[in-house]
Amino acid sequence: MTVSWALWIGASVAIAALMALWAIVRHLQGKACEIPATSDLWSGRSYACPDCGTAMEAGWVMLGKGAIWSSRDKGPPGAFAHIGSALPNTISLSLRPAANMAWRCPSCRLLLIDHSKLVKPARQGGTA
Ligand SMILES: [Zn+2]
């Protein structure tokens, strides 16, 4: 095998991988529900920690490659879990990425995530 032939195969594999990644990203973006940040998003959304019962702190969470969840029966996600298997509305690929509303209990270190939607960051001076 010549070096140029090996380079051609390597480049083809790299291009195919990029196209597959692009297809996954397009698919995820098409399924995502992104809404603008407004202060009324938080009204009526207070939760007590399921462990200690104190009020959870409201905030935002951004999940790098999405929330990859697996049922207890199936066991933890494996090393080959990928963004295509992430829960809906847990990945934002925008330059100004959207985030999930979340609540946490700092003492118990429990996190509650709303992934019914992604919330786009407010423009300057936003109060959400
Ligand atoms: Zn707690």
mmCIF file of C-alpha atoms in Angstrom, residues 29-102:
data_model
loop_
_atom_site.group_PDB
_atom_site.id
_atom_site.type_symbol
_atom_site.label_atom_id
_atom_site.label_comp_id
_atom_site.label_asym_id
_atom_site.label_seq_id
_atom_site.Cartn_x
_atom_site.Cartn_y
_atom_site.Cartn_z
ATOM 1 C CA GLN A 29 -30.997 20.225 16.941
ATOM 2 C CA GLY A 30 -34.171 19.302 15.113
ATOM 3 C CA LYS A 31 -35.571 17.571 18.177
ATOM 4 C CA ALA A 32 -34.552 20.228 20.706
ATOM 5 C CA CYS A 33 -37.075 22.584 22.239
ATOM 6 C CA GLU A 34 -35.352 25.897 22.974
ATOM 7 C CA ILE A 35 -37.242 28.802 24.487
ATOM 8 C CA PRO A 36 -36.074 32.292 25.473
ATOM 9 C CA ALA A 37 -35.269 33.000 29.111
ATOM 10 C CA THR A 38 -37.989 34.878 30.971
ATOM 11 C CA SER A 39 -38.455 35.432 34.680
ATOM 12 C CA ASP A 40 -41.849 33.715 34.716
ATOM 13 C CA LEU A 41 -40.155 30.428 33.914
ATOM 14 C CA TRP A 42 -39.346 30.176 37.596
ATOM 15 C CA SER A 43 -42.757 30.994 39.063
ATOM 16 C CA GLY A 44 -44.277 28.037 40.845
ATOM 17 C CA ARG A 45 -41.097 26.065 40.383
ATOM 18 C CA SER A 46 -39.688 25.502 43.830
ATOM 19 C CA TYR A 47 -38.816 22.059 45.056
ATOM 20 C CA ALA A 48 -37.903 20.493 48.329
ATOM 21 C CA CYS A 49 -34.930 18.186 48.420
ATOM 22 C CA PRO A 50 -36.244 14.617 48.309
ATOM 23 C CA ASP A 51 -33.606 13.600 50.831
ATOM 24 C CA CYS A 52 -33.508 16.310 53.530
ATOM 25 C CA GLY A 53 -36.659 18.304 52.688
ATOM 26 C CA THR A 54 -35.036 21.755 52.563
ATOM 27 C CA ALA A 55 -35.765 24.128 49.672
ATOM 28 C CA MET A 56 -33.555 23.404 46.687
ATOM 29 C CA GLU A 57 -31.547 26.220 45.106
ATOM 30 C CA ALA A 58 -32.747 27.206 41.615
ATOM 31 C CA GLY A 59 -30.212 27.645 38.825
ATOM 32 C CA TRP A 60 -28.942 26.399 35.510
ATOM 33 C CA VAL A 61 -27.048 23.370 34.425
ATOM 34 C CA MET A 62 -25.196 22.741 31.200
ATOM 35 C CA LEU A 63 -24.383 19.180 30.311
ATOM 36 C CA GLY A 64 -21.399 18.894 27.996
ATOM 37 C CA LYS A 65 -22.386 15.880 25.935
ATOM 38 C CA GLY A 66 -25.925 15.749 27.226
ATOM 39 C CA ALA A 67 -27.506 13.755 29.994
ATOM 40 C CA ILE A 68 -27.038 10.124 29.181
ATOM 41 C CA TRP A 69 -29.426 8.260 31.393
ATOM 42 C CA SER A 70 -29.774 4.557 31.841
ATOM 43 C CA SER A 71 -32.330 2.674 33.880
ATOM 44 C CA ARG A 72 -31.181 0.946 37.031
ATOM 45 C CA ASP A 73 -31.878 -2.445 35.438
ATOM 46 C CA LYS A 74 -29.594 -1.735 32.479
ATOM 47 C CA GLY A 75 -26.736 -0.442 34.608
ATOM 48 C CA PRO A 76 -24.641 2.697 34.130
ATOM 49 C CA PRO A 77 -23.996 3.999 30.604
ATOM 50 C CA GLY A 78 -20.889 2.497 29.092
ATOM 51 C CA ALA A 79 -17.746 4.005 27.639
ATOM 52 C CA PHE A 80 -19.321 4.042 24.186
ATOM 53 C CA ALA A 81 -22.325 6.153 25.192
ATOM 54 C CA HIS A 82 -22.514 9.046 22.744
ATOM 55 C CA ILE A 83 -24.450 12.281 22.315
ATOM 56 C CA GLY A 84 -26.963 10.478 20.103
ATOM 57 C CA SER A 85 -28.192 8.623 23.180
ATOM 58 C CA ALA A 86 -28.558 11.734 25.341
ATOM 59 C CA LEU A 87 -31.920 12.613 26.840
ATOM 60 C CA PRO A 88 -33.983 15.105 24.794
ATOM 61 C CA ASN A 89 -33.190 18.787 25.368
ATOM 62 C CA THR A 90 -29.915 18.224 27.187
ATOM 63 C CA ILE A 91 -27.497 19.329 24.466
ATOM 64 C CA SER A 92 -27.119 22.795 23.035
ATOM 65 C CA LEU A 93 -24.664 23.288 20.239
ATOM 66 C CA SER A 94 -25.176 27.028 19.833
ATOM 67 C CA LEU A 95 -22.373 29.540 20.278
ATOM 68 C CA ARG A 96 -24.456 31.009 23.111
ATOM 69 C CA PRO A 97 -25.566 27.629 24.454
ATOM 70 C CA ALA A 98 -28.955 27.112 26.004
ATOM 71 C CA ALA A 99 -29.129 25.484 29.415
ATOM 72 C CA ASN A 100 -31.500 23.447 31.495
ATOM 73 C CA MET A 101 -33.340 24.809 34.505
ATOM 74 C CA ALA A 102 -32.157 22.948 37.564
#
